[in-house]
PDB file of C-alpha atoms and ligand atoms in Angstrom:
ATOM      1  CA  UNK A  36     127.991 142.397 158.110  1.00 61.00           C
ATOM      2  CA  UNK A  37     131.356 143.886 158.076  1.00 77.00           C
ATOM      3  CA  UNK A  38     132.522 144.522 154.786  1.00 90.00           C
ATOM      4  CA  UNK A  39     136.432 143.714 154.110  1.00 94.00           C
ATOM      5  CA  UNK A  40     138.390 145.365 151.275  1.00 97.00           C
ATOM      6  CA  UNK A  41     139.388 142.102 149.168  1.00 97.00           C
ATOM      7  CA  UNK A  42     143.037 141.827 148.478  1.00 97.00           C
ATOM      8  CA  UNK A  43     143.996 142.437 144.409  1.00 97.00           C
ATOM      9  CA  UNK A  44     144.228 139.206 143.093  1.00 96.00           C
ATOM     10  CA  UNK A  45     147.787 140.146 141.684  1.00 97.00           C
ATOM     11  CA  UNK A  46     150.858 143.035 142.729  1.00 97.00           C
ATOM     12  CA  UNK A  47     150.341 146.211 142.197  1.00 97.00           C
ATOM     13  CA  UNK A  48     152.877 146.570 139.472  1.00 97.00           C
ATOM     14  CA  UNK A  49     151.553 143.314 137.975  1.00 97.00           C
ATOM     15  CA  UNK A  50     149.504 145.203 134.705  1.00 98.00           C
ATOM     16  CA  UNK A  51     152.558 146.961 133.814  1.00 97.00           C
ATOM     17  CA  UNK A  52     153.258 148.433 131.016  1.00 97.00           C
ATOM     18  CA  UNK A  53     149.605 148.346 130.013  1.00 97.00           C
ATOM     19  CA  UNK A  54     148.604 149.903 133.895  1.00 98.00           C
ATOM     20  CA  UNK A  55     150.748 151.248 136.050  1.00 98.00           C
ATOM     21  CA  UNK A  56     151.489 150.614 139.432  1.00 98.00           C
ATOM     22  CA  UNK A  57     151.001 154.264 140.310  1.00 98.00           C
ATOM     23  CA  UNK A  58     147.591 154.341 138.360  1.00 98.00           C
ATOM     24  CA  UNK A  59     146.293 151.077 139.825  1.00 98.00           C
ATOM     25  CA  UNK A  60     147.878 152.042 143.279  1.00 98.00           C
ATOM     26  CA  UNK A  61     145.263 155.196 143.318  1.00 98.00           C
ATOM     27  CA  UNK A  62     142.471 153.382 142.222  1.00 98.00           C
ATOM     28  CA  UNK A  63     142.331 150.404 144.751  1.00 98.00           C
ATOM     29  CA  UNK A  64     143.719 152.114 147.847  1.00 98.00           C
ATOM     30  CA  UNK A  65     141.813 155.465 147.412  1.00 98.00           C
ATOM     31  CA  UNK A  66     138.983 154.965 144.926  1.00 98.00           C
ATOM     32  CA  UNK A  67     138.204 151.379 145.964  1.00 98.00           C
ATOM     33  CA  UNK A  68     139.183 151.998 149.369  1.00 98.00           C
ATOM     34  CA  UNK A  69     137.243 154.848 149.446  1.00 98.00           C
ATOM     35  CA  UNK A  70     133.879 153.877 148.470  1.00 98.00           C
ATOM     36  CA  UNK A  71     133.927 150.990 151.099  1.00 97.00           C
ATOM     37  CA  UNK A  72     134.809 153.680 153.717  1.00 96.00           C
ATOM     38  CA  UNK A  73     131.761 155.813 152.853  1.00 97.00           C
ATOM     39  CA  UNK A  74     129.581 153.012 152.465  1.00 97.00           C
ATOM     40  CA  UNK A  75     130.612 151.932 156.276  1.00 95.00           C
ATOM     41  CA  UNK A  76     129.823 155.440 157.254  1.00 95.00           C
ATOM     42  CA  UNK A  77     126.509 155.532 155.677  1.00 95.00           C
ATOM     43  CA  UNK A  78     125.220 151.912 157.241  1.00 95.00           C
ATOM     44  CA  UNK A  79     127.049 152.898 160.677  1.00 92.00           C
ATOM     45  CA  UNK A  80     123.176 152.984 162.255  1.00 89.00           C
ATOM     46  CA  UNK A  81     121.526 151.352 159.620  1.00 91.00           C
ATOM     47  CA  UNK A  82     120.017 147.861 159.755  1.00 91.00           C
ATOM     48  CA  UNK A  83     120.527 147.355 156.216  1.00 91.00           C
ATOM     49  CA  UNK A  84     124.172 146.192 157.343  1.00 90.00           C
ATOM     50  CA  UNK A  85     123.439 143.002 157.761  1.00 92.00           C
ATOM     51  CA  UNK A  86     122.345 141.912 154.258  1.00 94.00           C
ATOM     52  CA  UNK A  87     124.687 140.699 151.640  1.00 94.00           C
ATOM     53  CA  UNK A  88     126.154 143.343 149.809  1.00 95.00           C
ATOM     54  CA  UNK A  89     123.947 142.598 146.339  1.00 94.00           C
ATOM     55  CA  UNK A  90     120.634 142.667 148.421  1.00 94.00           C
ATOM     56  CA  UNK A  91     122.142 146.244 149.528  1.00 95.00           C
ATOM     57  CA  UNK A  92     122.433 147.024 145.764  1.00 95.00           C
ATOM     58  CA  UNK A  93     119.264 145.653 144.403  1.00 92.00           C
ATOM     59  CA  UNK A  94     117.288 147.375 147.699  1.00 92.00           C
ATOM     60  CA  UNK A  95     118.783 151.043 147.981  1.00 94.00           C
ATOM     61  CA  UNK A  96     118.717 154.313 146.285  1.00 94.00           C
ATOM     62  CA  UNK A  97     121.005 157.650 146.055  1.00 96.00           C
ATOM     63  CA  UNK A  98     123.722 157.406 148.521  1.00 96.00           C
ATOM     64  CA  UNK A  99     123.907 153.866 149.842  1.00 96.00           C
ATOM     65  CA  UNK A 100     123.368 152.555 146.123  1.00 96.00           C
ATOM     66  CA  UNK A 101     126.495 154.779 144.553  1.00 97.00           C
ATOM     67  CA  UNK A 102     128.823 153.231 147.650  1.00 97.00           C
ATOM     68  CA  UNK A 103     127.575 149.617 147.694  1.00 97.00           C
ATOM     69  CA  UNK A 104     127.193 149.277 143.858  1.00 98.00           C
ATOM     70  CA  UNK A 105     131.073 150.926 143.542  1.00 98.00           C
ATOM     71  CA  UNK A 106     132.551 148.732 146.304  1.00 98.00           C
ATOM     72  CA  UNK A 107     130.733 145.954 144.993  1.00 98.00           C
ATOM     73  CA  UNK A 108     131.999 147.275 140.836  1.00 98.00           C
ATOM     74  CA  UNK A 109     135.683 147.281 141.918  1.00 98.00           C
ATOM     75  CA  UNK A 110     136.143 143.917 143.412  1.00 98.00           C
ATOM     76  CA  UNK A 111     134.550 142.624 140.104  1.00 98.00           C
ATOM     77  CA  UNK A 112     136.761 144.462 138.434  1.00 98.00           C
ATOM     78  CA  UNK A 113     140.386 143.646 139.542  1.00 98.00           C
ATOM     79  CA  UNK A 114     139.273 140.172 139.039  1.00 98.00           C
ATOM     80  CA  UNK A 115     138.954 140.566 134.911  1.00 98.00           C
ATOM     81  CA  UNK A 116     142.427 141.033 134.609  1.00 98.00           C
ATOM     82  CA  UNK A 117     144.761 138.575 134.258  1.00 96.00           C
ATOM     83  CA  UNK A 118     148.362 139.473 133.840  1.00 91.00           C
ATOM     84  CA  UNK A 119     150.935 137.635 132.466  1.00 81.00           C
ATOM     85  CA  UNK A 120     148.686 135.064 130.422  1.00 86.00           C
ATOM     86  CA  UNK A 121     146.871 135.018 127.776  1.00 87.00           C
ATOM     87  CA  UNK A 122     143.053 133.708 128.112  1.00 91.00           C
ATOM     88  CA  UNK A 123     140.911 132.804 125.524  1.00 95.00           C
ATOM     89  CA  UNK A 124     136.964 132.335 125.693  1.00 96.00           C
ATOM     90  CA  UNK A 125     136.345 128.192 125.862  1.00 94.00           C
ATOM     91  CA  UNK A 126     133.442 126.015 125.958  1.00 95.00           C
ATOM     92  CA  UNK A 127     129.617 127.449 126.475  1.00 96.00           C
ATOM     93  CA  UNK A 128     130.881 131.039 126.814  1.00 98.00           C
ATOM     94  CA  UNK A 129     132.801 130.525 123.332  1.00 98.00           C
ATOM     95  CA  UNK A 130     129.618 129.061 121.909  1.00 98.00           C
ATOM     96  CA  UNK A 131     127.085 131.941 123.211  1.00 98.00           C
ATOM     97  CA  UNK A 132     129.687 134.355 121.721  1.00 98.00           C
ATOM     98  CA  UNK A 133     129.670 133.264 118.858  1.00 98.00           C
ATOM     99  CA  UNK A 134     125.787 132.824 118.368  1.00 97.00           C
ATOM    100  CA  UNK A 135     125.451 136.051 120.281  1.00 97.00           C
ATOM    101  CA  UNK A 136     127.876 138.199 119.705  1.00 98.00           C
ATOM    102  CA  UNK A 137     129.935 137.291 116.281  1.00 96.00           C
ATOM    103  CA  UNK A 138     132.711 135.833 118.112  1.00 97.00           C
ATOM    104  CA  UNK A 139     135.673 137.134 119.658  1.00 95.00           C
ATOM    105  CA  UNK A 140     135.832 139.738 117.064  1.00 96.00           C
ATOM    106  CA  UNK A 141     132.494 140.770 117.038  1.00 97.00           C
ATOM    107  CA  UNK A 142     133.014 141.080 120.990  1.00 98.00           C
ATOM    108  CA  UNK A 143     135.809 143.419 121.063  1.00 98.00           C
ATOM    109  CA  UNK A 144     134.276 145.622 118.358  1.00 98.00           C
ATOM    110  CA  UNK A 145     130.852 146.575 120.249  1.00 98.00           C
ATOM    111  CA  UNK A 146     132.347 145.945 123.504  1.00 98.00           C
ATOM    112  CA  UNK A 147     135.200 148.759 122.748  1.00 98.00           C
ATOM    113  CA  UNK A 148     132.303 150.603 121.374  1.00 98.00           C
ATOM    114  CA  UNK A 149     130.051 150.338 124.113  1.00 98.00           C
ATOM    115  CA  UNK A 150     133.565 151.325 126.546  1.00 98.00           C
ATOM    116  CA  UNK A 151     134.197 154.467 124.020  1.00 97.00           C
ATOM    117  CA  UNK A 152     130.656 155.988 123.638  1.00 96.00           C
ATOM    118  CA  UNK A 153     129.602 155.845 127.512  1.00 94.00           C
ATOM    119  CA  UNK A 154     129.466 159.628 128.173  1.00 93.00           C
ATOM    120  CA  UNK A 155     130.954 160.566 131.170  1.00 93.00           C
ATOM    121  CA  UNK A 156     131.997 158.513 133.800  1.00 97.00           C
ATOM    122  CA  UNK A 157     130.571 154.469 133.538  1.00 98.00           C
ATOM    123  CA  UNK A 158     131.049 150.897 132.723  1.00 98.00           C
ATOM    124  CA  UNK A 159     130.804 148.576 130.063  1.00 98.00           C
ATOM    125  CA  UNK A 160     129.804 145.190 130.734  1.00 98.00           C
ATOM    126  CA  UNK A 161     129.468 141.851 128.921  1.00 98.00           C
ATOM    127  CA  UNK A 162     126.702 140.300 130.412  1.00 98.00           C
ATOM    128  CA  UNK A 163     124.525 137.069 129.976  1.00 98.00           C
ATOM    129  CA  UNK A 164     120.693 137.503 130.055  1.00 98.00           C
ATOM    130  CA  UNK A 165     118.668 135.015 131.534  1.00 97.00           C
ATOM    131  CA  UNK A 166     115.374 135.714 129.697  1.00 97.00           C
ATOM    132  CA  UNK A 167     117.222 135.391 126.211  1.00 97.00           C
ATOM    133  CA  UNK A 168     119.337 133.098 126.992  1.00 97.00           C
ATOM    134  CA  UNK A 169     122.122 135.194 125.026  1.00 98.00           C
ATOM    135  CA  UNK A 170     125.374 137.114 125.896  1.00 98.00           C
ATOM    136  CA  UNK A 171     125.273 141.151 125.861  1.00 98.00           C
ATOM    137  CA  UNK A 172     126.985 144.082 126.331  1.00 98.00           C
ATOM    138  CA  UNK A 173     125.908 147.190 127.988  1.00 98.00           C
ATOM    139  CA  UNK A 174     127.128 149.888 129.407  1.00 97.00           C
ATOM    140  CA  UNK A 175     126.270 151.930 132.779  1.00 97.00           C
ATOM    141  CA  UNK A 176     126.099 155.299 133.574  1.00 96.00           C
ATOM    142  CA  UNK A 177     128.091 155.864 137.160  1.00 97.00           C
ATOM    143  CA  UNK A 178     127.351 153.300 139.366  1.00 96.00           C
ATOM    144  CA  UNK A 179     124.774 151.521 138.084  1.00 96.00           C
ATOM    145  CA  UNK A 180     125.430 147.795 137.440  1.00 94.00           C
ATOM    146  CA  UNK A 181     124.042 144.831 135.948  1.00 95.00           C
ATOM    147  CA  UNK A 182     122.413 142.940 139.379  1.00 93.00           C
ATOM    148  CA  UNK A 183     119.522 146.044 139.354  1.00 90.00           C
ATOM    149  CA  UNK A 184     118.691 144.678 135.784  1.00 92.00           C
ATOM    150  CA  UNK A 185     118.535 141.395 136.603  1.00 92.00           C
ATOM    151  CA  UNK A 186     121.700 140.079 134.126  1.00 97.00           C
ATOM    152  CA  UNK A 187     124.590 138.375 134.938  1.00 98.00           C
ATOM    153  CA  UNK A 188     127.773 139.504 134.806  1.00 98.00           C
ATOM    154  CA  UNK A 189     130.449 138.299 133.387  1.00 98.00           C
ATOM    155  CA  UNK A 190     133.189 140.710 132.852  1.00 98.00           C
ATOM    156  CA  UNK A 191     133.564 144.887 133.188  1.00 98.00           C
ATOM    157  CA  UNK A 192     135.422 147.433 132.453  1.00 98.00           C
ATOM    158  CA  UNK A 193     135.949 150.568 134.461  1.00 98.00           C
ATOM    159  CA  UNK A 194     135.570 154.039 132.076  1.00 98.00           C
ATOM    160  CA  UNK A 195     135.647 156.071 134.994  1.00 98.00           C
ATOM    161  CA  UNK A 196     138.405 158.489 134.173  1.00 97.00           C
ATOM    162  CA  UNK A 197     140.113 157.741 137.614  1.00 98.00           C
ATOM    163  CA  UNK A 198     140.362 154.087 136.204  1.00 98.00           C
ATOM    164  CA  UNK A 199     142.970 155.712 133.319  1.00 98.00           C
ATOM    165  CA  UNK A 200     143.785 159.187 133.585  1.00 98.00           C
ATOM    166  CA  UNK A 201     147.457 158.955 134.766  1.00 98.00           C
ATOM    167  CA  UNK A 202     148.115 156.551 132.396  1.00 98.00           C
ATOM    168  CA  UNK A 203     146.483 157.222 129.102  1.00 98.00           C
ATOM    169  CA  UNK A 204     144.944 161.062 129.877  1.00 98.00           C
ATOM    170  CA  UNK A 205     142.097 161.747 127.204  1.00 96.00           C
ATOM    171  CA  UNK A 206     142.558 158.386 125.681  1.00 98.00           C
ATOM    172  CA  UNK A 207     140.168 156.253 126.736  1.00 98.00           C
ATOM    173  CA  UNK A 208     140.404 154.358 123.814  1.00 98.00           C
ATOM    174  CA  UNK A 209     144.243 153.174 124.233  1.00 98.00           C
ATOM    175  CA  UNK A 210     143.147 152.138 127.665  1.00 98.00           C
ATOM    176  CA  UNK A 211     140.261 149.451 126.037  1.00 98.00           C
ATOM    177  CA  UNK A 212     142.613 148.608 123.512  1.00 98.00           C
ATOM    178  CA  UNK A 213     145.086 147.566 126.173  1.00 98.00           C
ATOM    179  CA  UNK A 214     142.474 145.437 128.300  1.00 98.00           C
ATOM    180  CA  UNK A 215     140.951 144.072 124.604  1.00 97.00           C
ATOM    181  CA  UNK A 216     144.516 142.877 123.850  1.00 96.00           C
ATOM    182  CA  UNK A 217     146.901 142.275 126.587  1.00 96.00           C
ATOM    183  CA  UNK A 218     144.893 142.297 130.219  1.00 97.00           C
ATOM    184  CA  UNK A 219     141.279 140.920 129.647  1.00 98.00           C
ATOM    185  CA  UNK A 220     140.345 137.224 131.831  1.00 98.00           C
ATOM    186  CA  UNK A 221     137.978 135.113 129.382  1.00 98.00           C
ATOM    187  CA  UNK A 222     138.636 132.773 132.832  1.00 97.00           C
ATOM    188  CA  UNK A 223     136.982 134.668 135.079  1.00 97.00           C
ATOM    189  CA  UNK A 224     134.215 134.991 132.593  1.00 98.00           C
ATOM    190  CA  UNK A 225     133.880 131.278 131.638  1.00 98.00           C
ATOM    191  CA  UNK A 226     133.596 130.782 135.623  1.00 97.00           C
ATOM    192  CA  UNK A 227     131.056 133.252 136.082  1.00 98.00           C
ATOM    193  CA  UNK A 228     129.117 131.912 133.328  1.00 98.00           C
ATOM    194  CA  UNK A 229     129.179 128.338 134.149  1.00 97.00           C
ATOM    195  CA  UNK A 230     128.203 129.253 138.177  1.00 97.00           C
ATOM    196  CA  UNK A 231     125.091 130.668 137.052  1.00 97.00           C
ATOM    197  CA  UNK A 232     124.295 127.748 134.676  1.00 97.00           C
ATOM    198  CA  UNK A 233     125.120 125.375 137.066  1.00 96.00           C
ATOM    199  CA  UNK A 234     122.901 127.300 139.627  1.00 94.00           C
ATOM    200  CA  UNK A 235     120.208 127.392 137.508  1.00 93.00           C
ATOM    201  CA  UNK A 236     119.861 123.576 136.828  1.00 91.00           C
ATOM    202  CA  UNK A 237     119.834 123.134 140.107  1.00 92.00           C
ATOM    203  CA  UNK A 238     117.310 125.212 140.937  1.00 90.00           C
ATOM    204  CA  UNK A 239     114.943 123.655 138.173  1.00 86.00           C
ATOM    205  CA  UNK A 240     115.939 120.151 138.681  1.00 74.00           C
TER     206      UNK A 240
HETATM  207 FE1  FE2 B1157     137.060 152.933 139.333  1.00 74.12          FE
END
């Protein structure tokens, strides 16, 4: 399987003032970009290729994992912004935060926490866990990302400092605060959330 870049759902200047369009110009073309070009290079002669992408995540180790699970990361990513509207959580994702989670407010509070206190370079993740039944939030050193533990995700956020540094410099916490208030798609999240539900009846009925 060849893998394709995917386009950004919006322009490049479209997360302005919150994100630049010189800070998300160097993430997609050469950080993005970038990890799909080494992850080409590393499968070149491999017959691993010719999975799906998440099989390549959930089955590999040191190199191939940190390219795959990146490429993979970023084109989740892009999509849990949504400029120029506000979204707000609705339906079963607004009920499982609320039973999970506290609501909307207990959401941004340990999600921003989770986002602050990953040490290093990571991601923070609002998840839903299949076993529990419940939403979550977790956070990843790296790569690492929520299909290895077997959790869906539903929405991310990149604490990487590549993902803010030209923007925001130390101050990672401005950057959350920007995505918490002005950038963050409860859509995207809603979808996600209902695909897997849906999947999962299917599956059992
Ligand atoms: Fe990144």
């Amino acid at each position: 399987m060849k893998f394709v870049l995917p386009p950004l759902p919006f322009a490049m200047d479209a997360l302005e003032p919150y994100l630049s369009r010189e800070q998300l110009y160097y993430h997609y073309e050469k950080h993005h970009r970038g990890y799909l070009q080494k992850l080409d290079a590393e499968l070149k002669n491999s017959e691993k290729r010719m999975l799906p992408l998440e099989e390549i995540i959930r089955t590999s180790k040191g190199k191939v994992f940190n390219f795959a699970a990146q490429f993979w990361n970023h084109s989740f990513l892009w999509q849990c912004f949504a400029p120029n509207k506000r979204t707000e959580p609705t339906g079963r994702l607004a009920e499982l935060l609320d039973s999970s989670l506290g609501g909307k407010d207990g959401f941004d509070e340990r999600f921003a926490k989770a986002a602050e206190e990953e040490f290093g370079s990571g991601w923070a993740w609002l998840t839903y866990d299949p076993q529990t039944r419940r939403l979550t939030i977790i956070s990843t050193d790296d790569a690492k990302n929520p299909l290895q533990m077997d959790l869906v995700p539903l929405l991310t956020l990149d604490v990487w400092e590549h993902a803010y540094y030209l923007d925001y410099k130390h101050d990672r916490k401005s950057y959350i605060a920007a995505f918490l208030n002005h950038l963050i798609n409860w859509e995207f999240a809603a979808d996600n959330l209902s695909r897997y539900l849906e999947q999962r009846k299917r599956r059992s009925g």
